[in-house]
Tab-separated table of C-alpha atoms and ligand atoms in Angstrom:
chain	number	residue	atom	x	y	z
A	1	MET	CA	75.790	-7.648	-178.705
A	2	THR	CA	72.816	-6.151	-180.979
A	3	MET	CA	69.079	-6.263	-179.361
A	4	ASN	CA	67.907	-8.944	-181.526
A	5	GLU	CA	70.538	-11.397	-180.484
A	6	ALA	CA	69.124	-11.173	-176.840
A	7	PHE	CA	65.937	-12.624	-178.305
A	8	VAL	CA	66.327	-16.528	-178.175
A	9	ALA	CA	65.025	-18.703	-180.569
A	10	LEU	CA	62.433	-21.169	-179.255
A	11	ASN	CA	62.642	-24.682	-179.936
A	12	TRP	CA	59.489	-26.643	-180.818
A	13	GLN	CA	60.937	-29.974	-179.268
A	14	THR	CA	61.196	-28.386	-176.047
A	15	VAL	CA	58.685	-25.607	-175.913
A	16	PRO	CA	56.388	-25.847	-172.777
A	17	THR	CA	53.188	-28.173	-173.051
A	18	LEU	CA	49.830	-28.609	-171.570
A	19	PRO	CA	49.538	-30.704	-168.390
A	20	ALA	CA	48.020	-34.073	-168.681
A	21	ARG	CA	44.262	-34.058	-167.966
A	22	SER	CA	43.210	-35.690	-164.763
A	23	PRO	CA	40.682	-38.220	-165.161
A	24	GLN	CA	37.997	-36.625	-163.064
A	25	ALA	CA	38.229	-33.277	-164.972
A	26	HIS	CA	35.086	-31.870	-166.173
A	27	LYS	CA	34.610	-28.734	-168.274
A	28	GLY	CA	34.766	-26.303	-165.586
A	29	SER	CA	38.424	-27.542	-164.942
A	30	PHE	CA	39.573	-25.848	-168.237
A	31	GLY	CA	38.347	-22.470	-167.923
A	32	HIS	CA	35.949	-19.854	-169.819
A	33	VAL	CA	36.819	-17.978	-172.692
A	34	PHE	CA	34.894	-14.881	-173.283
A	35	ALA	CA	35.802	-13.565	-176.932
A	36	VAL	CA	34.901	-9.870	-177.508
A	37	GLY	CA	34.712	-8.850	-181.333
A	38	GLY	CA	32.702	-9.697	-184.281
A	39	GLY	CA	31.456	-6.186	-185.307
A	40	PRO	CA	29.473	-5.762	-188.491
A	41	GLY	CA	30.894	-7.872	-191.523
A	42	MET	CA	33.474	-9.408	-189.428
A	43	GLY	CA	31.616	-12.215	-187.449
A	44	GLY	CA	34.151	-14.714	-189.054
A	45	ALA	CA	37.201	-13.246	-186.922
A	46	LEU	CA	34.941	-13.954	-183.675
A	47	ALA	CA	33.927	-17.106	-184.715
A	48	LEU	CA	37.786	-18.268	-185.637
A	49	ALA	CA	39.148	-17.059	-182.465
A	50	CYS	CA	36.476	-18.833	-180.367
A	51	ALA	CA	37.135	-22.358	-182.203
A	52	ALA	CA	40.798	-21.748	-181.616
A	53	ALA	CA	40.241	-21.207	-177.831
A	54	TYR	CA	38.055	-24.576	-177.889
A	55	ARG	CA	40.694	-26.572	-179.944
A	56	VAL	CA	43.595	-25.741	-177.585
A	57	GLY	CA	41.505	-27.221	-174.904
A	58	ALA	CA	39.474	-24.421	-173.120
A	59	GLY	CA	36.331	-25.831	-171.469
A	60	LEU	CA	34.018	-23.413	-172.523
A	61	VAL	CA	33.900	-20.646	-174.859
A	62	THR	CA	31.440	-17.630	-175.037
A	63	ALA	CA	31.384	-15.335	-178.350
A	64	VAL	CA	30.413	-11.574	-177.262
A	65	GLY	CA	29.561	-10.160	-180.756
A	66	HIS	CA	27.387	-7.718	-182.619
A	67	PRO	CA	23.809	-9.197	-183.060
A	68	SER	CA	24.384	-9.610	-186.474
A	69	ALA	CA	27.517	-12.182	-186.040
A	70	ILE	CA	25.470	-14.406	-184.012
A	71	PRO	CA	23.589	-16.375	-186.357
A	72	TYR	CA	26.302	-17.354	-188.388
A	73	LEU	CA	28.535	-18.103	-185.121
A	74	ALA	CA	25.870	-20.361	-183.691
A	75	ALA	CA	25.562	-22.234	-187.044
A	76	TRP	CA	29.318	-22.546	-187.492
A	77	LEU	CA	30.601	-23.189	-183.604
A	78	PRO	CA	27.341	-24.724	-181.895
A	79	GLU	CA	29.606	-25.366	-179.114
A	80	ALA	CA	29.947	-21.820	-178.348
A	81	THR	CA	27.524	-19.967	-176.091
A	82	TRP	CA	27.112	-16.324	-177.110
A	83	ARG	CA	25.966	-12.884	-176.056
A	84	ASP	CA	25.001	-9.707	-177.720
A	85	TRP	CA	26.549	-6.146	-177.583
A	86	PRO	CA	26.084	-4.114	-175.776
A	87	ALA	CA	27.447	-6.498	-173.029
A	88	ARG	CA	28.224	-5.869	-169.334
A	89	PHE	CA	30.787	-7.880	-167.582
A	90	GLY	CA	29.535	-7.628	-164.181
A	91	ASP	CA	28.454	-11.175	-163.795
A	92	LEU	CA	31.967	-12.805	-165.341
A	93	PRO	CA	32.677	-16.086	-163.632
A	94	GLU	CA	35.853	-15.801	-161.637
A	95	GLN	CA	37.937	-18.152	-163.977
A	96	ALA	CA	37.054	-16.038	-166.966
A	97	VAL	CA	39.782	-14.813	-169.412
A	98	LEU	CA	38.953	-12.605	-172.095
A	99	ALA	CA	39.916	-12.242	-175.648
A	100	VAL	CA	39.234	-8.823	-177.125
A	101	GLY	CA	39.447	-7.388	-180.631
A	102	PRO	CA	38.745	-9.796	-183.627
A	103	GLY	CA	36.737	-8.025	-185.807
A	104	LEU	CA	35.515	-5.621	-182.972
A	105	GLY	CA	35.667	-2.535	-185.239
A	106	GLN	CA	36.418	0.804	-183.686
A	107	GLY	CA	32.542	2.464	-183.077
A	108	LEU	CA	31.577	3.726	-179.858
A	109	ALA	CA	30.226	0.619	-178.844
A	110	ALA	CA	33.421	-1.173	-179.346
A	111	HIS	CA	35.053	1.704	-177.229
A	112	ASP	CA	32.699	1.259	-174.434
A	113	LEU	CA	33.296	-2.411	-174.300
A	114	LEU	CA	37.027	-1.716	-173.803
A	115	LEU	CA	36.479	0.913	-171.183
A	116	GLU	CA	34.696	-1.784	-168.999
A	117	ILE	CA	37.479	-4.604	-169.955
A	118	GLY	CA	40.324	-1.965	-169.016
A	119	THR	CA	38.969	-2.170	-165.496
A	120	LEU	CA	38.974	-5.964	-165.259
A	121	SER	CA	41.608	-7.926	-163.244
A	122	HIS	CA	40.785	-11.182	-165.366
A	123	PRO	CA	43.618	-12.336	-167.822
A	124	GLN	CA	43.235	-10.833	-171.036
A	125	VAL	CA	44.510	-10.881	-174.718
A	126	TRP	CA	44.276	-7.830	-176.656
A	127	ASP	CA	44.320	-8.053	-180.619
A	128	ALA	CA	43.195	-6.229	-183.798
A	129	ASP	CA	40.907	-3.337	-183.156
A	130	ALA	CA	41.301	-3.379	-179.465
A	131	LEU	CA	44.837	-2.450	-180.234
A	132	ASN	CA	43.935	0.367	-182.483
A	133	ILE	CA	41.503	1.638	-179.904
A	134	LEU	CA	44.397	1.230	-177.236
A	135	ALA	CA	46.464	3.650	-179.488
A	136	ARG	CA	43.799	6.002	-179.944
A	137	PHE	CA	43.327	6.411	-176.164
A	138	GLY	CA	46.626	5.362	-174.637
A	139	PRO	CA	47.534	3.443	-171.552
A	140	GLU	CA	45.065	5.030	-169.556
A	141	LEU	CA	42.329	2.626	-171.002
A	142	LEU	CA	44.264	-0.526	-169.155
A	143	ALA	CA	42.880	1.019	-165.944
A	144	ALA	CA	43.286	-2.255	-163.741
A	145	ASP	CA	46.036	-4.659	-163.096
A	146	ALA	CA	45.473	-7.564	-165.188
A	147	PRO	CA	47.910	-10.245	-166.607
A	148	ARG	CA	47.423	-8.785	-170.601
A	149	LEU	CA	49.008	-10.460	-173.730
A	150	PHE	CA	49.104	-8.214	-176.479
A	151	THR	CA	49.369	-9.290	-180.165
A	152	PRO	CA	50.145	-6.646	-182.621
A	153	HIS	CA	50.995	-6.893	-186.393
A	154	PRO	CA	53.532	-4.425	-187.300
A	155	GLY	CA	50.636	-2.078	-188.470
A	156	GLU	CA	49.086	-2.275	-185.106
A	157	ALA	CA	52.131	-1.651	-183.380
A	158	ALA	CA	53.145	1.279	-185.507
A	159	ARG	CA	49.949	2.825	-184.550
A	160	LEU	CA	50.732	1.852	-180.653
A	161	LEU	CA	53.885	3.864	-181.023
A	162	GLY	CA	53.002	6.511	-183.120
A	163	VAL	CA	55.520	5.568	-185.992
A	164	THR	CA	55.598	4.145	-189.364
A	165	VAL	CA	55.480	0.509	-190.263
A	166	ALA	CA	58.967	1.117	-191.853
A	167	ALA	CA	60.104	2.297	-188.390
A	168	VAL	CA	58.710	-0.705	-186.362
A	169	GLN	CA	60.278	-3.178	-188.916
A	170	SER	CA	63.902	-1.502	-189.212
A	171	ASP	CA	64.106	-2.502	-185.461
A	172	ARG	CA	61.637	-4.863	-184.200
A	173	ALA	CA	63.689	-5.706	-181.290
A	174	ALA	CA	63.496	-2.121	-180.041
A	175	ALA	CA	59.988	-1.736	-181.097
A	176	ILE	CA	58.581	-4.487	-178.806
A	177	CYS	CA	60.658	-3.254	-175.779
A	178	ARG	CA	59.165	0.298	-176.480
A	179	LEU	CA	55.605	-1.301	-176.578
A	180	GLN	CA	56.292	-2.976	-173.385
A	181	ALA	CA	57.766	-0.062	-171.529
A	182	ARG	CA	54.695	2.019	-172.662
A	183	TYR	CA	51.626	-0.231	-172.110
A	184	GLY	CA	53.147	-2.831	-169.713
A	185	GLY	CA	51.975	-6.671	-170.100
A	186	TYR	CA	53.215	-9.598	-172.194
A	187	TRP	CA	54.009	-8.900	-176.098
A	188	VAL	CA	54.242	-10.822	-179.448
A	189	LEU	CA	55.176	-8.754	-182.524
A	190	LYS	CA	53.573	-10.701	-185.243
A	191	GLY	CA	55.178	-11.345	-188.728
A	192	HIS	CA	58.313	-13.211	-190.071
A	193	HIS	CA	60.204	-14.600	-187.121
A	194	SER	CA	57.735	-13.005	-184.463
A	195	LEU	CA	59.542	-11.736	-181.441
A	196	LEU	CA	57.925	-12.517	-177.956
A	197	LEU	CA	58.546	-10.246	-174.696
A	198	GLY	CA	57.288	-12.028	-171.589
A	199	GLY	CA	58.067	-11.277	-168.064
A	200	ALA	CA	61.190	-13.337	-167.797
A	201	GLY	CA	62.137	-14.002	-171.355
A	202	ARG	CA	62.675	-12.718	-174.859
A	203	TRP	CA	61.928	-15.150	-177.430
A	204	LEU	CA	61.889	-15.061	-181.232
A	205	CYS	CA	59.659	-17.848	-183.151
A	206	PRO	CA	61.591	-19.453	-185.727
A	207	LEU	CA	58.483	-21.537	-187.010
A	208	GLY	CA	55.759	-20.442	-189.475
A	209	ASN	CA	55.568	-19.351	-193.113
A	210	PRO	CA	54.356	-16.583	-195.541
A	211	GLY	CA	51.356	-18.689	-196.281
A	212	MET	CA	50.156	-17.287	-192.978
A	213	ALA	CA	49.773	-13.990	-194.203
A	214	THR	CA	46.263	-14.290	-195.011
A	215	GLY	CA	42.930	-12.832	-193.404
A	216	GLY	CA	41.900	-14.254	-190.065
A	217	SER	CA	45.330	-15.931	-189.228
A	218	GLY	CA	45.904	-13.670	-186.469
A	219	ASP	CA	42.613	-14.064	-185.096
A	220	VAL	CA	43.467	-17.929	-184.480
A	221	LEU	CA	46.343	-17.054	-182.725
A	222	THR	CA	44.435	-14.741	-180.419
A	223	GLY	CA	41.820	-17.800	-179.656
A	224	ILE	CA	45.126	-20.083	-178.734
A	225	LEU	CA	46.521	-17.580	-176.305
A	226	ALA	CA	42.997	-17.052	-174.504
A	227	GLY	CA	42.517	-20.955	-174.332
A	228	LEU	CA	45.800	-21.543	-173.099
A	229	LEU	CA	45.742	-18.835	-170.105
A	230	ALA	CA	41.993	-20.280	-169.369
A	231	GLN	CA	43.972	-23.335	-168.640
A	232	ASP	CA	45.826	-21.534	-165.913
A	233	LEU	CA	49.028	-21.529	-168.074
A	234	ALA	CA	51.619	-18.994	-166.710
A	235	ALA	CA	51.476	-15.874	-169.060
A	236	ASP	CA	55.080	-16.641	-170.355
A	237	LYS	CA	54.053	-19.957	-170.912
A	238	ALA	CA	50.942	-19.231	-172.735
A	239	LEU	CA	52.793	-16.763	-174.771
A	240	SER	CA	55.770	-19.030	-175.874
A	241	LEU	CA	53.701	-22.149	-176.360
A	242	GLY	CA	50.669	-20.478	-178.129
A	243	VAL	CA	52.865	-18.652	-180.707
A	244	CYS	CA	54.840	-21.670	-181.549
A	245	LEU	CA	51.893	-23.934	-181.838
A	246	HIS	CA	50.177	-21.520	-184.102
A	247	ALA	CA	53.372	-21.344	-186.294
A	248	ARG	CA	53.709	-24.915	-186.222
A	249	ALA	CA	50.098	-25.419	-187.352
A	250	GLY	CA	50.486	-23.017	-190.124
A	251	ASP	CA	53.474	-24.950	-191.322
A	252	LEU	CA	51.858	-28.447	-191.207
A	253	ALA	CA	48.820	-26.761	-193.152
A	254	ALA	CA	51.440	-25.537	-195.860
A	255	ALA	CA	53.100	-28.695	-196.220
A	256	ARG	CA	49.595	-30.238	-196.930
A	257	MET	CA	48.092	-27.535	-199.199
A	258	GLY	CA	50.850	-25.111	-200.275
A	259	GLU	CA	51.545	-21.952	-199.004
A	260	ALA	CA	49.134	-19.591	-201.528
A	261	SER	CA	46.266	-21.848	-200.809
A	262	LEU	CA	46.499	-21.756	-197.229
A	263	LEU	CA	43.259	-20.442	-195.409
A	264	ALA	CA	42.886	-19.461	-191.767
A	265	ARG	CA	40.712	-22.467	-191.020
A	266	ASP	CA	43.705	-24.590	-192.103
A	267	ILE	CA	45.700	-23.407	-189.634
A	268	LEU	CA	43.036	-23.724	-187.099
A	269	ALA	CA	42.280	-27.587	-188.317
A	270	ALA	CA	46.119	-28.141	-187.988
A	271	VAL	CA	46.385	-27.083	-184.078
A	272	PRO	CA	45.316	-30.462	-182.920
A	273	HIS	CA	47.975	-32.363	-184.696
A	274	ALA	CA	50.593	-29.774	-183.798
A	275	LEU	CA	49.382	-30.275	-179.893
A	276	GLN	CA	49.654	-34.334	-180.574
A	277	GLU	CA	53.236	-33.603	-181.988
A	278	LEU	CA	54.041	-31.584	-179.074
A	279	ALA	CA	52.817	-34.290	-176.565
A	280	GLN	CA	54.788	-37.081	-178.523
A	281	ASN	CA	57.845	-34.640	-178.174
A	282	HIS	CA	57.358	-34.548	-174.530
A	283	ASP	CA	56.984	-38.298	-174.120
A	284	GLY	CA	60.016	-38.702	-176.039
A	285	ASN	CA	62.001	-36.411	-173.872
B	301	NPW	N1	37.224	-12.610	-191.516
B	301	NPW	C1	37.165	-11.716	-190.548
B	301	NPW	O1	35.887	-11.230	-190.104
B	301	NPW	C2	38.348	-10.767	-190.523
B	301	NPW	C3	38.526	-9.776	-189.722
B	301	NPW	N2	39.580	-8.775	-189.730
B	301	NPW	C4	39.499	-7.963	-188.758
B	301	NPW	O2	39.556	-6.503	-189.579
B	301	NPW	C5	39.991	-5.703	-188.764
B	301	NPW	C6	41.224	-4.881	-189.515
B	301	NPW	O3	42.345	-5.625	-189.195
B	301	NPW	P1	43.595	-5.654	-190.526
B	301	NPW	O4	44.847	-6.425	-189.645
B	301	NPW	O5	42.938	-6.423	-191.533
B	301	NPW	O6	43.710	-4.172	-190.796
B	301	NPW	P2	44.600	-3.092	-190.211
B	301	NPW	O7	45.019	-2.907	-188.773
B	301	NPW	O8	44.574	-1.851	-190.892
B	301	NPW	O9	46.342	-3.711	-190.685
B	301	NPW	C7	46.636	-3.709	-191.948
B	301	NPW	C8	47.877	-2.722	-192.331
B	301	NPW	O10	48.847	-3.204	-191.258
B	301	NPW	C9	50.172	-3.273	-191.829
B	301	NPW	N3	50.611	-4.922	-191.830
B	301	NPW	C10	50.132	-5.740	-191.077
B	301	NPW	N4	50.400	-6.961	-190.939
B	301	NPW	C11	51.827	-6.315	-191.376
B	301	NPW	C12	53.028	-7.210	-191.759
B	301	NPW	N5	53.197	-8.515	-191.343
B	301	NPW	N6	54.020	-6.456	-192.020
B	301	NPW	C13	54.119	-5.188	-192.260
B	301	NPW	N7	52.968	-4.627	-192.022
B	301	NPW	C14	51.807	-5.045	-191.755
B	301	NPW	C15	49.840	-2.951	-193.117
B	301	NPW	O11	50.594	-1.655	-193.329
B	301	NPW	P3	50.797	-1.083	-194.866
B	301	NPW	O12	52.092	-2.121	-195.169
B	301	NPW	O13	50.007	-1.349	-195.677
B	301	NPW	O14	51.654	-0.053	-194.609
B	301	NPW	C16	48.559	-3.259	-193.492
B	301	NPW	O15	47.823	-2.323	-194.670
B	301	NPW	C17	40.033	-6.086	-187.605
B	301	NPW	O16	39.181	-5.866	-186.485
B	301	NPW	C18	40.165	-7.648	-187.592
B	301	NPW	O17	40.233	-8.294	-186.615
B	301	NPW	C19	40.648	-9.419	-190.151
B	301	NPW	O18	41.417	-10.239	-189.083
B	301	NPW	C20	40.676	-10.468	-191.254
B	301	NPW	C21	39.498	-11.598	-191.155
B	302	ADP	N1	55.577	-14.058	-193.601
B	302	ADP	C1	55.177	-14.586	-192.370
B	302	ADP	N2	56.015	-15.769	-191.884
B	302	ADP	C2	55.760	-16.211	-190.496
B	302	ADP	N3	54.262	-15.799	-190.156
B	302	ADP	C3	53.575	-15.094	-190.707
B	302	ADP	C4	53.831	-14.135	-191.909
B	302	ADP	N4	53.252	-13.370	-192.487
B	302	ADP	C5	52.041	-13.306	-191.434
B	302	ADP	N5	52.445	-14.369	-190.342
B	302	ADP	C6	51.715	-14.556	-189.207
B	302	ADP	O1	50.199	-14.796	-189.567
B	302	ADP	C7	49.355	-14.027	-188.376
B	302	ADP	C8	48.853	-12.894	-189.051
B	302	ADP	O2	48.304	-12.270	-188.146
B	302	ADP	P1	47.219	-10.878	-188.549
B	302	ADP	O3	48.178	-9.909	-189.261
B	302	ADP	O4	46.634	-10.013	-187.210
B	302	ADP	O5	46.166	-11.562	-189.395
B	302	ADP	P2	44.510	-11.240	-189.459
B	302	ADP	O6	44.367	-9.779	-188.690
B	302	ADP	O7	43.952	-11.310	-190.659
B	302	ADP	O8	44.001	-12.022	-188.429
B	302	ADP	C9	50.383	-13.888	-187.417
B	302	ADP	O9	50.695	-14.730	-186.469
B	302	ADP	C10	51.850	-13.629	-188.210
B	302	ADP	O10	52.929	-13.908	-187.358
């Protein structure tokens, strides 16, 4: 058996879904996502991640961004609260989930933020520049134990392993296993047929399309995963549901607008439809 065969294809009809909401629920029942990123010129990445966390059901979302990102974010997503960099996380609520990296940049301020986040035990999603900084500083940056989901594209995976993108792509299964061995946690190696490595499972996502190869698409996935963790989904479930939901939303959006025209915000807009489809699948099962 090759390593690739050990990764089982996920099935959209049976992927885990969100539990039904209690009639007594309030926003505090659905967790609080703190999305950290939005460095100069990249507020959009942070905004997409925040909106995606809300769209999958997070009760509250706070954007932690560079001051230049905030006016735009406040106008585009008034549902989010926000904090400026430099931020400190001493007062994080117990139920907080962190999503770090979308548009973060790789300067000193970003490094300081990650140094502190690495000491927190709250569940975390690490993406984009958080991964680039992790590649530079190594696993010591992950000082405290915490449930952590890492979401590299092949370029980020190559930096984390110190190899070329071609080496990652030539044996994606070996690459994701090496990533987990080096850094711990739960992983998705993004791209055509994303591979997922959880605590208990090795999966492949057969959904998605090359229309999703567009700026901001991965930022939407980061927000989705954080929003699911915030609702107390176990890391394995959040990983398999989140990656499939994102890819299915991408397929629904591509069916409407075509692959070439797809924008990350179209994937975001299709997330509620994909979630409703999933709920119907489960009702029918
Ligand atoms: N609106 C905003 O604010 C947005 C802000 N953004 C923010 O920008 C920051 C930089 O992030 P980034 O991903 O754009 O740059 P970077 O890490 O250098 O990776 C690019 C290189 O990686 C590789 N590569 C990637 N995918 C691959 C694949 N599937 N298959 C194979 N290779 C692949 C590829 O390498 P190559 O093939 O060229 O060798 C490529 O050149 C980050 O903070 C992010 O959040 C973006 O999210 C966009 C929207
Ligand atoms: N050819 C493809 N087939 C399926 N999914 C793809 C393809 N290309 C990109 N994607 C998906 O789109 C997303 C792109 O993420 P990423 O490269 O981090 O973009 P960004 O940094 O611009 O947000 C990932 O979820 C990836 O799996």
